[in-house]
Each structure stands twice: as structure tokens, then as C-alpha cells.
CSV table of C-alpha atoms in Angstrom, one decimal:
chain,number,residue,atom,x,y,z
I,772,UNK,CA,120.2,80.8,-2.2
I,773,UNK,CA,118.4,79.5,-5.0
I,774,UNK,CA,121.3,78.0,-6.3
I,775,UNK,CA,120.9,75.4,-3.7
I,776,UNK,CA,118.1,74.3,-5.4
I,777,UNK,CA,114.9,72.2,-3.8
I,778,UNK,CA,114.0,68.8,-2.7
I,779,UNK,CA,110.4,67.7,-1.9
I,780,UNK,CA,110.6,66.0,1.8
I,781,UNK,CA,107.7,63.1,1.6
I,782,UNK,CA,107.8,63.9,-2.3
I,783,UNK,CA,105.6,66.9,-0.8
I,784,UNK,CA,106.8,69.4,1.2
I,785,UNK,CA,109.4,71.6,-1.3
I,786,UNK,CA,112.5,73.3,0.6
I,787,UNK,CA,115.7,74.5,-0.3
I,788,UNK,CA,118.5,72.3,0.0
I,789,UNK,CA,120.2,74.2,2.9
I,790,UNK,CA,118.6,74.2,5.8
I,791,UNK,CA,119.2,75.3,9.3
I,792,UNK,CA,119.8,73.5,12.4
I,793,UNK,CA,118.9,75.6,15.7
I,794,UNK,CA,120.4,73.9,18.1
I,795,UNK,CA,123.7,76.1,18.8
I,796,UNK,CA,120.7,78.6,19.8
I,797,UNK,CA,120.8,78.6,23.3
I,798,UNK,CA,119.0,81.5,25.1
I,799,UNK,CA,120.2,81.4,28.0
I,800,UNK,CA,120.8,85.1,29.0
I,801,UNK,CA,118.6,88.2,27.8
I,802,UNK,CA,121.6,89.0,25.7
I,803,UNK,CA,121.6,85.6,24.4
I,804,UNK,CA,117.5,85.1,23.5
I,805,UNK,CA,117.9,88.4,21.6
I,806,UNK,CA,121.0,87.5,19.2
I,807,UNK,CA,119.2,84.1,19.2
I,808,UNK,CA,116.0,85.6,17.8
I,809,UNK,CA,118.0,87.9,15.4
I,810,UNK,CA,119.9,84.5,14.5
I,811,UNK,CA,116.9,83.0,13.6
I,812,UNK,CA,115.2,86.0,11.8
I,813,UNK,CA,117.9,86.2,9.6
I,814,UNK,CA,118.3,82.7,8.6
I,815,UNK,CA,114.7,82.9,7.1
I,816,UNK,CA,115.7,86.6,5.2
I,817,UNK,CA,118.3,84.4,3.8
I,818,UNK,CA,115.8,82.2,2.1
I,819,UNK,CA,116.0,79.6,4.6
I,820,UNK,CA,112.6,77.6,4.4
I,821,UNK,CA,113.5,74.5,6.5
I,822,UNK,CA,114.6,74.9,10.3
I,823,UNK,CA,115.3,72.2,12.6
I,824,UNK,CA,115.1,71.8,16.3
I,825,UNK,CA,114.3,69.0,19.2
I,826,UNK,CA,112.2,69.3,22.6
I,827,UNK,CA,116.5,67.7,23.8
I,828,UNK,CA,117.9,71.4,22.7
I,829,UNK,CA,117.2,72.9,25.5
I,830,UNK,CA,114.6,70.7,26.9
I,831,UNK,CA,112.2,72.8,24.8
I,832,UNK,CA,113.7,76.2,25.3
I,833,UNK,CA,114.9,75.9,21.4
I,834,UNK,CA,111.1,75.6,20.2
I,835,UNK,CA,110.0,78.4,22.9
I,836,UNK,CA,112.7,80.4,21.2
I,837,UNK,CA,111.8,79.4,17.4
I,838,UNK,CA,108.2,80.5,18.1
I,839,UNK,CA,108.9,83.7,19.3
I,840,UNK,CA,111.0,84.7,16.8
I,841,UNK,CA,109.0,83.7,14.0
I,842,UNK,CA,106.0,83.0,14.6
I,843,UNK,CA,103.7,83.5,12.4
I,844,UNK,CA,105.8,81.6,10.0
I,845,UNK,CA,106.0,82.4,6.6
I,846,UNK,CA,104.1,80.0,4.4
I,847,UNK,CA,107.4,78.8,2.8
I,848,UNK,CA,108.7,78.0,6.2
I,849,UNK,CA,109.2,74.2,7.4
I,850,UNK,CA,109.3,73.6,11.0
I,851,UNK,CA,111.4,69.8,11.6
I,852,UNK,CA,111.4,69.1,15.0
I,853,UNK,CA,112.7,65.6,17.1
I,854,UNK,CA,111.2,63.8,19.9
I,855,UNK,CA,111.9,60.3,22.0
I,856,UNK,CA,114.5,61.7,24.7
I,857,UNK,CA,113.3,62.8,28.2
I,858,UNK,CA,115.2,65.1,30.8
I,859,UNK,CA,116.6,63.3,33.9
I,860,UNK,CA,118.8,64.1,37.1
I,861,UNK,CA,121.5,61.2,36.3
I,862,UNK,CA,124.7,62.3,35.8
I,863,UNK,CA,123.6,61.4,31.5
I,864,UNK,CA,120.8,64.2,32.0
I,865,UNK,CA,118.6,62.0,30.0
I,866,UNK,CA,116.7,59.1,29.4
I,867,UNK,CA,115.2,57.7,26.4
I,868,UNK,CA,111.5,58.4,26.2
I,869,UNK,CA,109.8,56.0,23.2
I,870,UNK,CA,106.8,54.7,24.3
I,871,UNK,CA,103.9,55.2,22.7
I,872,UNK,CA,102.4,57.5,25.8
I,873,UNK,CA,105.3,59.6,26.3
I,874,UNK,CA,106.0,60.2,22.6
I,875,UNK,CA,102.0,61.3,22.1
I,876,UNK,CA,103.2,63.9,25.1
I,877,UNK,CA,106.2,65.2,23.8
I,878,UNK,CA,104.1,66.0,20.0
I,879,UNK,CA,101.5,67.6,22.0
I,880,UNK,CA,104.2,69.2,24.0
I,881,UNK,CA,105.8,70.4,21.2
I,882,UNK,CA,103.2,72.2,18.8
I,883,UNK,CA,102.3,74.0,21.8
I,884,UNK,CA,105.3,75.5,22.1
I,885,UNK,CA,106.0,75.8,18.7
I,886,UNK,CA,102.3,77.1,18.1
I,887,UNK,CA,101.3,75.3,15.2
I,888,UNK,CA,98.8,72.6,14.4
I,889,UNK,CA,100.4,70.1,12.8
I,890,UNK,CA,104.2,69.6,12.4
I,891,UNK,CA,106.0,69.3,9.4
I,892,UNK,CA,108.6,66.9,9.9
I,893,UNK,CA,108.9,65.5,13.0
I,894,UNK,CA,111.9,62.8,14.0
I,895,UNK,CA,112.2,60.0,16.3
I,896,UNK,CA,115.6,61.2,18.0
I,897,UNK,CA,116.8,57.9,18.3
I,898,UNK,CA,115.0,54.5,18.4
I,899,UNK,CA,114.5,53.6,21.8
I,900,UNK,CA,116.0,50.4,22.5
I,901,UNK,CA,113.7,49.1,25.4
I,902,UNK,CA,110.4,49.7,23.4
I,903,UNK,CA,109.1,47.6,20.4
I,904,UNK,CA,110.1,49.6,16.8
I,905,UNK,CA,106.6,48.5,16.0
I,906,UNK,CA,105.2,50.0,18.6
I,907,UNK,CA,107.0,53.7,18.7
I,908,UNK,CA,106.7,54.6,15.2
I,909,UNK,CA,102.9,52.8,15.3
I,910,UNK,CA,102.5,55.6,17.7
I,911,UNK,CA,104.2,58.5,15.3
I,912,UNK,CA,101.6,56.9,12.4
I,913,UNK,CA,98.9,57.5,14.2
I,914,UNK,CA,99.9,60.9,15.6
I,915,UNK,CA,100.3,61.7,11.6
I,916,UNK,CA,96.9,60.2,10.8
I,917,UNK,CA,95.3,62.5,13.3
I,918,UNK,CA,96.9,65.4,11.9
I,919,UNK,CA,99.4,66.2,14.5
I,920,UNK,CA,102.4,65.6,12.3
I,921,UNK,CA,102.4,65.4,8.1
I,922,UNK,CA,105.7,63.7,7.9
I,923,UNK,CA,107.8,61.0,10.2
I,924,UNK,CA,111.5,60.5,9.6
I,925,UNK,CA,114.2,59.1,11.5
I,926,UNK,CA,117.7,59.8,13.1
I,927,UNK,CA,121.1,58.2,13.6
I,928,UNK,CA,119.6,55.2,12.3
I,929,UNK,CA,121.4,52.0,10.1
I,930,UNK,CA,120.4,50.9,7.0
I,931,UNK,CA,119.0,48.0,8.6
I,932,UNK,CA,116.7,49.7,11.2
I,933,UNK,CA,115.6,52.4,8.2
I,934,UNK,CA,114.1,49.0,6.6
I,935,UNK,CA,112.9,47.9,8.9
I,936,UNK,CA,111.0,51.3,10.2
I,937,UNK,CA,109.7,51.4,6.4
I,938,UNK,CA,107.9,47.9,6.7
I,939,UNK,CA,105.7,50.2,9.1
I,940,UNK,CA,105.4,53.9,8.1
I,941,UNK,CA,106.2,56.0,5.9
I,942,UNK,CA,109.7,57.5,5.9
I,943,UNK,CA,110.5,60.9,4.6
I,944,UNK,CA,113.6,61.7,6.3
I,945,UNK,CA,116.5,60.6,7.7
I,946,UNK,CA,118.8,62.4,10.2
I,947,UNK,CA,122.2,61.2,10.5
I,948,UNK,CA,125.8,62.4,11.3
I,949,UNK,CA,127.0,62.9,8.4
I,950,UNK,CA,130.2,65.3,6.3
I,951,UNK,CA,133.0,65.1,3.6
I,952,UNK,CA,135.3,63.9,6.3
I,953,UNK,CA,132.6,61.5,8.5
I,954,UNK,CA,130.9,59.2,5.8
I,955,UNK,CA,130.2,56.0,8.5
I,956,UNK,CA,126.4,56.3,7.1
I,957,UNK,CA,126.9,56.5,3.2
I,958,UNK,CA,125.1,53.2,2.9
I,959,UNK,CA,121.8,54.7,4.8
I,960,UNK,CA,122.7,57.8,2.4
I,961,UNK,CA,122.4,55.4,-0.8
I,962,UNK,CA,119.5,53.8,0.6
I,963,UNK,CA,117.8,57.2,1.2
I,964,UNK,CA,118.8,57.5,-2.3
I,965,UNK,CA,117.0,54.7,-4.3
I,966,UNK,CA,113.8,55.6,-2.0
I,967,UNK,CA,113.9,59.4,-2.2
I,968,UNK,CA,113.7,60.0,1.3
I,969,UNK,CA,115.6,63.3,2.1
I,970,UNK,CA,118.9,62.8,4.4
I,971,UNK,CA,119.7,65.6,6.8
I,972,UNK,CA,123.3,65.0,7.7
I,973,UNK,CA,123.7,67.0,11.4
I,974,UNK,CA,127.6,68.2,11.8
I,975,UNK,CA,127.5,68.6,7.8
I,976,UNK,CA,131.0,70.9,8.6
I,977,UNK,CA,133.1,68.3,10.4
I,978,UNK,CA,133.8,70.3,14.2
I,979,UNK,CA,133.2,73.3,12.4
I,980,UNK,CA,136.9,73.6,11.0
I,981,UNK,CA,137.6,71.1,8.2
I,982,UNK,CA,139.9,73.7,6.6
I,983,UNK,CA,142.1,72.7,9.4
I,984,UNK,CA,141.5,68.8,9.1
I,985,UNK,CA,141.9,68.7,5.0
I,986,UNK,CA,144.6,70.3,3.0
I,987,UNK,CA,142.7,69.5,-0.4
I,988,UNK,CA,139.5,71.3,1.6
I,989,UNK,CA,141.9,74.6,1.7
I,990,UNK,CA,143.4,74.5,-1.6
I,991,UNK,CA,140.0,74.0,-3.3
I,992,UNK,CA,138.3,76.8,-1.2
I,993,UNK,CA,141.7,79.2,-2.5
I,994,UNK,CA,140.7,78.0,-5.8
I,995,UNK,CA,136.9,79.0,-5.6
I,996,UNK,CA,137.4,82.3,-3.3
I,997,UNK,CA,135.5,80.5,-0.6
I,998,UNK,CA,135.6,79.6,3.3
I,999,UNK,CA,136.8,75.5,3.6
I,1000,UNK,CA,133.3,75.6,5.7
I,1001,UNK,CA,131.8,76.7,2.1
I,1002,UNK,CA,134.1,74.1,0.0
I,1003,UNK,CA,132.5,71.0,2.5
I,1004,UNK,CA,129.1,72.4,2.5
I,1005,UNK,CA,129.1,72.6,-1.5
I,1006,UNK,CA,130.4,69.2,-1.7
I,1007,UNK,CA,127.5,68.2,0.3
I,1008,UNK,CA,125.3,69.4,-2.0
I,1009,UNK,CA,127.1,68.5,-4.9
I,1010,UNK,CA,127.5,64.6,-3.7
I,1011,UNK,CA,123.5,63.6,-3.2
I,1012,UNK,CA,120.7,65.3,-4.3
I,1013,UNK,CA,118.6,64.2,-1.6
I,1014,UNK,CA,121.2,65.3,1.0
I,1015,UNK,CA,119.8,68.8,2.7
I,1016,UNK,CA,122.3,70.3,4.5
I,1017,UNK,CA,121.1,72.0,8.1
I,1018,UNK,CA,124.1,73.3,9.0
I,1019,UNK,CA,124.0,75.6,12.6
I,1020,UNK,CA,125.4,78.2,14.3
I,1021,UNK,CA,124.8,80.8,16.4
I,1022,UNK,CA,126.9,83.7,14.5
I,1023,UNK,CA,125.0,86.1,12.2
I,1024,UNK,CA,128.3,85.8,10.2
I,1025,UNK,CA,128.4,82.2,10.5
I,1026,UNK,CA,125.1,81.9,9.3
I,1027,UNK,CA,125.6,84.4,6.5
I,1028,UNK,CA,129.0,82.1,5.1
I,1029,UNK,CA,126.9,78.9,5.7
I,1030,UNK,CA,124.2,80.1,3.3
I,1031,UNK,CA,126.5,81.3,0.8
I,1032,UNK,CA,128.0,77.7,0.0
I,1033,UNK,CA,124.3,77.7,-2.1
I,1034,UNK,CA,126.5,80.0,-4.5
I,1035,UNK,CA,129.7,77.7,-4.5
I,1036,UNK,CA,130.2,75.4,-7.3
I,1037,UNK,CA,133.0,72.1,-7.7
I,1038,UNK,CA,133.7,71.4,-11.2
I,1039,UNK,CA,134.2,68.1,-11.7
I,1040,UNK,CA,137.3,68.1,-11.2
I,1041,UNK,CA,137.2,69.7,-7.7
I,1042,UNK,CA,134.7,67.7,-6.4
I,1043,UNK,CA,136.6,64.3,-7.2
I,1044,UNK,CA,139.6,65.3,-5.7
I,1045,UNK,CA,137.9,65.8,-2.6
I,1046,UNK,CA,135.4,62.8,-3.0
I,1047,UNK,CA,138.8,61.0,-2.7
């Protein structure tokens, strides 16, 4: 997976440019926890060293779950995790949880359950919109200058609110929906760009099945003897190079063709046809 190649989240912490996001690992059956451990146990075989979860997968069954299957980590192993929602009994199921109290909880919360020290990168899920901006990332800052988190980043966030969360902390990441078919946030991509913050577009594969949605996406995975989920994965690589990729899944299989887009390359040619 080499191929890939490596960005330094916070200009720091080196991982491979494809990650993996957990949250299709849902454990909810004995059956389930075990493919779900052997999901995750593969996915770092594979040379995965960046993972990604959120106390809202699961309500912290997906950190519970991360722990046990791989705890202790390897020392090439970042943990990403997300805070700022809280479980409810509306008919949403949640609530938004930013302020500065409930956000120290859910950190504490979460390296418990995750059974580490100090988290790697950890995300404000959303910005909560009834609780100064000031105020919850004031909170993440300190968290971080205690020890309890190395890196803050962001997610499904404009460019506008990414500037003005950098006028208070340190950003190294940015979460946001994001894929060759879905590019409503390439200016929060260019921004992410000109500071070197790393942007972790979620759904990277749009629904899973852009072979389906793209003819160009087909023909160009024909061309390179690779899956359309390889062809949009590659192209995500190809298009930024601070764009890492945390695709998920649940499938050994799924996993296994995921990772392999590290070994897919667009010539130029390819990847302008489908940058159009």
C-alpha cells in the first residue's frame, strides 16, 4: 500500500494516504463483533495506519469494538476519533452536544474506551450551532494542551467556519463529504490545500457504486484492470495530495479492493477525463 504514499496530519503525525473509516462496523450480534474484529485486524495487515471512528457510531460501541480488536496498537497506528453529538430518545436519536462540559466528557469518555492516553486526531462532529465557536474548540485547545488529544480537526465544515476555527486553534484536519461525483466542498479542499491541513473526504466512493453512476468511471476501470470503486478511489488520491481517503466497509473483500486502489494509477490522460 505504499504506493499510496504518506501525509503528515499536523505536519506531524505520518500515515498512509488511505485510511479506514469504521463506521460500517456494527457489532451488533456475536457473529457480527467477530467479522467486525477480523475487519478491523485486517485493515491494519494491509498497512492501514490511520482508522477512524466517533463515540455517534454506535454510541461508542465502534471504539469498544476498535479497542478490542487491536489494542495494543501498533506504533504506526493512528486512532481519529469524533465527538460533539449526544444520544437522545427523539424521533432524530440525537442531539448536538458542544459545550465545553459535555465535550471534556465525551474525550474522557472516549480514551477510556479506546484505552489510550491521548488521542491522535480527534474531530468536532459538527459545530454546534447553539454554543459559541470560540468557546467549543477553546475547550478541544485546552483538552489538547493537557495532553488528552495531540491534534483537533474539523468536520462538514465551510470554508468560512474553517477560518474562522483557525483564528482559534490549530487545525490539522478536515472531515468532509467529499468524492469524484460529490465536490460541493472543493473550496474547503483548496483551502486545506494552501494550509496543509489533511482533508478526509467520508463517502470517498459515491453510495458505494459509482461504476453504476459514471460511464467514464467504467471504461477507465476496463482500461486499468480495476473495480470503478478502485478508479474513484485512485482519482482521490491522484486529485490532492492532502486528501486521505478513509474509505469503509465491513467486507474483508471490500476492504481488500479498497486498499488496492494504493496500486492504481491515472495517466494523465485518464485522470482528466474524469476530472471533467
Amino acid at each position: 500500500m505504499t504506493a499510496s504514499g504518506t501525509f503528515h496530519i499536523g505536519g506531524d503525525l505520518e500515515v498512509r494516504r488511505l485510511g479506514f473509516g469504521a463506521m460500517h462496523l456494527r457489532p451488533e450480534t456475536a457473529e457480527d463483533r467477530a467479522r467486525c474484529v477480523a475487519v478491523a485486524r485486517r485493515a491494519v495487515e494491509l498497512g492501514v495506519t490511520l482508522i477512524d471512528t466517533a463515540h455517534m457510531y454506535g454510541w461508542g460501541a465502534n471504539e469498544d469494538l476498535l479497542a478490542e480488536a487491536l489494542h495494543p496498537y501498533p506504533d504506526d497506528l493512528a486512532i481519529a476519533t469524533k465527538v460533539g453529538f449526544r444520544q437522545t430518545t427523539t424521533d432524530q436519536g440525537w442531539r448536538y452536544a458542544g459545550a465545553p462540559d459535555e465535550l471534556r466528557e465525551q474525550v474522557d469518555e472516549a480514551l477510556r474506551r479506546l484505552r489510550l492516553d491521548r488521542i491522535d486526531l480527534l474531530q468536532l462532529h459538527r459545530l454546534d450551532p447553539g454554543v459559541p465557536l470560540a468557546d467549543q474548540l477553546g475547550a478541544l485547545r485546552d483538552l489538547r494542551d493537557e495532553g488528552k488529544i495531540a491534534r483537533i480537526g474539523l468536520s462538514e465544515v465551510d470554508e468560512g467556519e474553517l477560518t474562522a476555527a483557525r483564528a482559534v486553534v490549530d487545525i490539522a484536519g478536515v472531515q468532509n463529504r467529499y468524492n469524484l461525483l460529490d465536490r460541493e466542498h472543493e473550496p474547503v479542499l483548496k483551502a486545506c490545500e494552501e494550509a496543509g491541513i489533511a482533508f478526509l473526504p467520508w463517502r470517498p466512493v459515491a453510495a458505494g457504486t459509482s461504476g453504476a453512476q459514471s460511464e467514464q468511471i467504467t471504461t477507465i476501470a476496463k482500461e486499468l484492470d480495476a473495480t470503478p470503486t478502485q478508479v474513484a478511489i485512485a482519482w482521490l488520491l491522484a486529485h490532492s495530495p492532502v486528501i486521505v481517503p478513509i474509505p469503509g466497509t465491513s467486507s474483508i473483500t471490500h476492504l481488500e479492493e479498497n486498499v488496492g486502489a494504493a496500486g492504481v494509477h491515472l495517466t494523465q490522460d485518464q485522470y482528466d477525463r474524469l476530472t471533467r
